[in-house]
Amino acid sequence: MIDIHTHILPGIDDGAPDIETSVQAMRAAVDAGITDVVCTSHFLRGQYHNPRSITLPLMQELQALARKHDIPLKLHIGAEVMLDSTIPESIGELELFIADTHYVLVESEINAMPVNFLDLLFEIVRRGWKPVLAHPERYPAIMSNLSIAEDLLHRNVHLQINSGSLLGGYGGKVQETAWKMIERGCAHFLASDTHARGNENTLKKATELLTERFDAYTVELLTRINPAKLLADEPIDYVYLNLVKQPKQQNLFTRARDFLLGR
Ligand SMILES: [Fe+2]
């Protein structure tokens, strides 16, 4: 699996506080079946100033440590960018996009989306970037009105659900919203958003549950196919139909025939 949203770089946001914790988070990722991780430390004006000139050397140091400790994990650089009015121009200037792609992970104030939320996203898209909105299921506005999420698909915005949301880690309402969004095809990625607390990466449990309740293909799509396309800077469908495979209904005649033929 490819985890496109993590806070494992040490000491620069509210994620891993030190390098030992970062190494532990890399081990947890490998234990969860993750092969690639995008390091998306917060970029939040006035609080976390983390342009690529700061994050990249840290990521390279961590990648070297992974090699030294035989941790088979490939790291990629990125950021989780808090939307503000000057962000559209900062994405290019400060290299806040993911790896060498046009994809950029964004978030906004959870409890009070800014009034210019859609304008900012539009401006980002207009400049050629491909915004991926982090954990939309955690926004109260979306929880009470799923059509906001559906509308975003038509505005060239991809959506990333947190694995912890599916497991109830942010409360029942967020959990319900996350499952509904996946049901309705309002999800392109499932990622951990790990802040390196504890020894587990929640992506493992969430994908097991998703396989059980949906199918293995949905897991494949959200954790491998789409993330691989993202890293290759390939287009990803905004709107798609999430097919639920139903067992074939058999009529009485077919069942009787199969019984007689011993099938
Ligand atoms: Fe995050």
Tab-separated table of N, CA and C in Angstrom, residues 105-183:
chain	number	residue	atom	x	y	z
A	105	LEU	N	-1.741	18.142	-1.316
A	105	LEU	CA	-2.680	17.795	-0.247
A	105	LEU	C	-3.048	19.067	0.511
A	106	VAL	N	-4.347	19.360	0.576
A	106	VAL	CA	-4.778	20.605	1.230
A	106	VAL	C	-5.809	20.317	2.325
A	107	GLU	N	-5.898	21.250	3.245
A	107	GLU	CA	-6.948	21.193	4.274
A	107	GLU	C	-7.381	22.622	4.559
A	108	SER	N	-8.498	22.764	5.284
A	108	SER	CA	-8.874	24.104	5.733
A	108	SER	C	-9.323	23.976	7.178
A	109	GLU	N	-9.681	25.092	7.788
A	109	GLU	CA	-10.226	25.046	9.138
A	109	GLU	C	-11.362	24.032	9.149
A	110	ILE	N	-11.326	23.096	10.097
A	110	ILE	CA	-12.340	22.046	10.103
A	110	ILE	C	-13.709	22.586	10.512
A	111	ASN	N	-13.736	23.340	11.589
A	111	ASN	CA	-15.031	23.752	12.156
A	111	ASN	C	-15.674	24.932	11.459
A	112	ALA	N	-14.866	25.747	10.835
A	112	ALA	CA	-15.436	26.881	10.108
A	112	ALA	C	-14.681	27.021	8.791
A	113	MET	N	-15.222	26.359	7.763
A	113	MET	CA	-14.574	26.478	6.446
A	113	MET	C	-14.569	27.955	6.050
A	114	PRO	N	-13.451	28.454	5.518
A	114	PRO	CA	-13.427	29.873	5.147
A	114	PRO	C	-14.468	30.171	4.063
A	115	VAL	N	-14.986	31.384	4.058
A	115	VAL	CA	-16.020	31.726	3.075
A	115	VAL	C	-15.497	31.607	1.647
A	116	ASN	N	-14.164	31.800	1.500
A	116	ASN	CA	-13.597	31.716	0.144
A	116	ASN	C	-13.021	30.327	-0.154
A	117	PHE	N	-13.456	29.308	0.592
A	117	PHE	CA	-12.972	27.932	0.425
A	117	PHE	C	-12.989	27.491	-1.043
A	118	LEU	N	-14.149	27.628	-1.693
A	118	LEU	CA	-14.271	27.167	-3.085
A	118	LEU	C	-13.445	28.043	-4.029
A	119	ASP	N	-13.371	29.341	-3.730
A	119	ASP	CA	-12.576	30.242	-4.576
A	119	ASP	C	-11.096	29.855	-4.520
A	120	LEU	N	-10.618	29.519	-3.314
A	120	LEU	CA	-9.206	29.143	-3.170
A	120	LEU	C	-8.909	27.855	-3.934
A	121	LEU	N	-9.818	26.882	-3.818
A	121	LEU	CA	-9.623	25.630	-4.554
A	121	LEU	C	-9.628	25.890	-6.053
A	122	PHE	N	-10.552	26.746	-6.488
A	122	PHE	CA	-10.644	27.078	-7.905
A	122	PHE	C	-9.337	27.708	-8.384
A	123	GLU	N	-8.797	28.614	-7.587
A	123	GLU	CA	-7.560	29.310	-7.956
A	123	GLU	C	-6.380	28.325	-8.049
A	124	ILE	N	-6.371	27.348	-7.134
A	124	ILE	CA	-5.317	26.316	-7.155
A	124	ILE	C	-5.433	25.483	-8.437
A	125	VAL	N	-6.668	25.071	-8.751
A	125	VAL	CA	-6.897	24.274	-9.972
A	125	VAL	C	-6.530	25.090	-11.210
A	126	ARG	N	-6.930	26.363	-11.193
A	126	ARG	CA	-6.692	27.238	-12.345
A	126	ARG	C	-5.188	27.396	-12.635
A	127	ARG	N	-4.385	27.307	-11.566
A	127	ARG	CA	-2.931	27.427	-11.745
A	127	ARG	C	-2.284	26.102	-12.169
A	128	GLY	N	-3.111	25.081	-12.362
A	128	GLY	CA	-2.580	23.810	-12.879
A	128	GLY	C	-2.306	22.754	-11.823
A	129	TRP	N	-2.609	23.057	-10.561
A	129	TRP	CA	-2.378	22.072	-9.508
A	129	TRP	C	-3.608	21.178	-9.356
A	130	LYS	N	-3.392	20.013	-8.739
A	130	LYS	CA	-4.499	19.078	-8.531
A	130	LYS	C	-4.698	18.882	-7.032
A	131	PRO	N	-5.604	19.660	-6.438
A	131	PRO	CA	-5.773	19.561	-4.987
A	131	PRO	C	-6.444	18.269	-4.543
A	132	VAL	N	-5.905	17.697	-3.463
A	132	VAL	CA	-6.509	16.533	-2.804
A	132	VAL	C	-6.919	17.036	-1.418
A	133	LEU	N	-8.221	17.004	-1.139
A	133	LEU	CA	-8.668	17.509	0.163
A	133	LEU	C	-8.512	16.409	1.215
A	134	ALA	N	-7.755	16.728	2.275
A	134	ALA	CA	-7.516	15.761	3.352
A	134	ALA	C	-8.771	15.623	4.217
A	135	HIS	N	-9.039	14.426	4.626
A	135	HIS	CA	-10.143	14.054	5.531
A	135	HIS	C	-11.411	14.928	5.457
A	136	PRO	N	-12.067	14.963	4.292
A	136	PRO	CA	-13.315	15.746	4.174
A	136	PRO	C	-14.392	15.288	5.147
A	137	GLU	N	-14.333	13.990	5.533
A	137	GLU	CA	-15.358	13.444	6.436
A	137	GLU	C	-15.330	14.087	7.817
A	138	ARG	N	-14.267	14.823	8.120
A	138	ARG	CA	-14.150	15.432	9.459
A	138	ARG	C	-14.735	16.847	9.514
A	139	TYR	N	-15.185	17.368	8.369
A	139	TYR	CA	-15.762	18.723	8.345
A	139	TYR	C	-17.245	18.655	8.723
A	140	PRO	N	-17.664	19.342	9.798
A	140	PRO	CA	-19.080	19.309	10.169
A	140	PRO	C	-20.009	19.691	9.016
A	141	ALA	N	-19.581	20.631	8.168
A	141	ALA	CA	-20.427	21.060	7.045
A	141	ALA	C	-20.696	19.870	6.116
A	142	ILE	N	-19.681	19.050	5.881
A	142	ILE	CA	-19.828	17.889	4.984
A	142	ILE	C	-20.603	16.772	5.683
A	143	MET	N	-20.351	16.629	7.007
A	143	MET	CA	-21.083	15.602	7.771
A	143	MET	C	-22.588	15.822	7.662
A	144	SER	N	-23.010	17.095	7.693
A	144	SER	CA	-24.446	17.345	7.641
A	144	SER	C	-24.964	17.525	6.219
A	145	ASN	N	-24.061	17.586	5.240
A	145	ASN	CA	-24.507	17.758	3.863
A	145	ASN	C	-23.496	17.143	2.890
A	146	LEU	N	-23.729	15.874	2.570
A	146	LEU	CA	-22.772	15.150	1.720
A	146	LEU	C	-22.672	15.700	0.300
A	147	SER	N	-23.681	16.470	-0.100
A	147	SER	CA	-23.635	16.995	-1.474
A	147	SER	C	-22.477	17.985	-1.638
A	148	ILE	N	-21.965	18.529	-0.527
A	148	ILE	CA	-20.785	19.419	-0.626
A	148	ILE	C	-19.596	18.605	-1.159
A	149	ALA	N	-19.464	17.367	-0.650
A	149	ALA	CA	-18.362	16.504	-1.109
A	149	ALA	C	-18.569	16.127	-2.569
A	150	GLU	N	-19.818	15.789	-2.922
A	150	GLU	CA	-20.102	15.420	-4.315
A	150	GLU	C	-19.803	16.585	-5.254
A	151	ASP	N	-20.134	17.783	-4.787
A	151	ASP	CA	-19.887	18.984	-5.579
A	151	ASP	C	-18.383	19.177	-5.840
A	152	LEU	N	-17.559	18.835	-4.840
A	152	LEU	CA	-16.112	19.014	-4.993
A	152	LEU	C	-15.547	18.158	-6.137
A	153	LEU	N	-16.137	16.969	-6.341
A	153	LEU	CA	-15.664	16.098	-7.428
A	153	LEU	C	-15.798	16.803	-8.770
A	154	HIS	N	-16.867	17.585	-8.887
A	154	HIS	CA	-17.115	18.290	-10.152
A	154	HIS	C	-16.294	19.571	-10.262
A	155	ARG	N	-15.547	19.865	-9.215
A	155	ARG	CA	-14.664	21.036	-9.241
A	155	ARG	C	-13.198	20.609	-9.307
A	156	ASN	N	-12.971	19.381	-9.787
A	156	ASN	CA	-11.610	18.830	-9.922
A	156	ASN	C	-10.847	18.769	-8.604
A	157	VAL	N	-11.551	18.326	-7.569
A	157	VAL	CA	-10.897	18.130	-6.271
A	157	VAL	C	-11.006	16.644	-5.921
A	158	HIS	N	-9.875	16.038	-5.591
A	158	HIS	CA	-9.881	14.645	-5.138
A	158	HIS	C	-10.039	14.613	-3.612
A	159	LEU	N	-10.556	13.482	-3.116
A	159	LEU	CA	-10.851	13.397	-1.683
A	159	LEU	C	-10.085	12.256	-1.024
A	160	GLN	N	-9.514	12.543	0.139
A	160	GLN	CA	-8.737	11.531	0.880
A	160	GLN	C	-9.364	11.280	2.246
A	161	ILE	N	-9.812	10.057	2.449
A	161	ILE	CA	-10.430	9.668	3.725
A	161	ILE	C	-9.343	9.142	4.677
A	162	ASN	N	-9.500	9.433	5.975
A	162	ASN	CA	-8.553	8.896	6.970
A	162	ASN	C	-8.965	7.488	7.392
A	163	SER	N	-7.981	6.604	7.507
A	163	SER	CA	-8.295	5.241	7.961
A	163	SER	C	-8.880	5.259	9.373
A	164	GLY	N	-8.389	6.166	10.217
A	164	GLY	CA	-8.905	6.275	11.588
A	164	GLY	C	-10.385	6.638	11.619
A	165	SER	N	-10.853	7.362	10.603
A	165	SER	CA	-12.274	7.745	10.547
A	165	SER	C	-13.144	6.504	10.386
A	166	LEU	N	-12.711	5.578	9.527
A	166	LEU	CA	-13.493	4.343	9.306
A	166	LEU	C	-13.570	3.515	10.585
A	167	LEU	N	-12.557	3.665	11.427
A	167	LEU	CA	-12.503	2.865	12.657
A	167	LEU	C	-13.180	3.562	13.831
A	168	GLY	N	-13.658	4.781	13.643
A	168	GLY	CA	-14.354	5.491	14.716
A	168	GLY	C	-13.436	6.335	15.592
A	169	GLY	N	-12.212	6.522	15.150
A	169	GLY	CA	-11.230	7.272	15.940
A	169	GLY	C	-11.558	8.747	16.138
A	170	TYR	N	-12.457	9.295	15.315
A	170	TYR	CA	-12.817	10.718	15.454
A	170	TYR	C	-14.290	10.868	15.840
A	171	GLY	N	-14.884	9.784	16.325
A	171	GLY	CA	-16.294	9.841	16.735
A	171	GLY	C	-17.238	9.211	15.721
A	172	GLY	N	-18.456	8.934	16.190
A	172	GLY	CA	-19.445	8.200	15.400
A	172	GLY	C	-19.903	8.908	14.148
A	173	LYS	N	-20.081	10.224	14.231
A	173	LYS	CA	-20.607	10.974	13.083
A	173	LYS	C	-19.582	11.000	11.936
A	174	VAL	N	-18.308	11.184	12.308
A	174	VAL	CA	-17.237	11.181	11.306
A	174	VAL	C	-17.149	9.788	10.672
A	175	GLN	N	-17.272	8.770	11.515
A	175	GLN	CA	-17.205	7.387	11.048
A	175	GLN	C	-18.310	7.108	10.022
A	176	GLU	N	-19.524	7.499	10.391
A	176	GLU	CA	-20.684	7.291	9.508
A	176	GLU	C	-20.473	8.016	8.169
A	177	THR	N	-19.977	9.250	8.249
A	177	THR	CA	-19.760	10.046	7.038
A	177	THR	C	-18.703	9.388	6.148
A	178	ALA	N	-17.618	8.910	6.770
A	178	ALA	CA	-16.530	8.294	6.000
A	178	ALA	C	-17.040	7.070	5.223
A	179	TRP	N	-17.824	6.215	5.889
A	179	TRP	CA	-18.359	5.025	5.211
A	179	TRP	C	-19.306	5.407	4.087
A	180	LYS	N	-20.168	6.402	4.355
A	180	LYS	CA	-21.115	6.848	3.319
A	180	LYS	C	-20.377	7.389	2.106
A	181	MET	N	-19.291	8.157	2.353
A	181	MET	CA	-18.552	8.749	1.241
A	181	MET	C	-17.941	7.661	0.361
A	182	ILE	N	-17.429	6.615	0.990
A	182	ILE	CA	-16.852	5.518	0.200
A	182	ILE	C	-17.955	4.822	-0.597
A	183	GLU	N	-19.096	4.585	0.072
A	183	GLU	CA	-20.248	3.970	-0.602
A	183	GLU	C	-20.643	4.733	-1.864
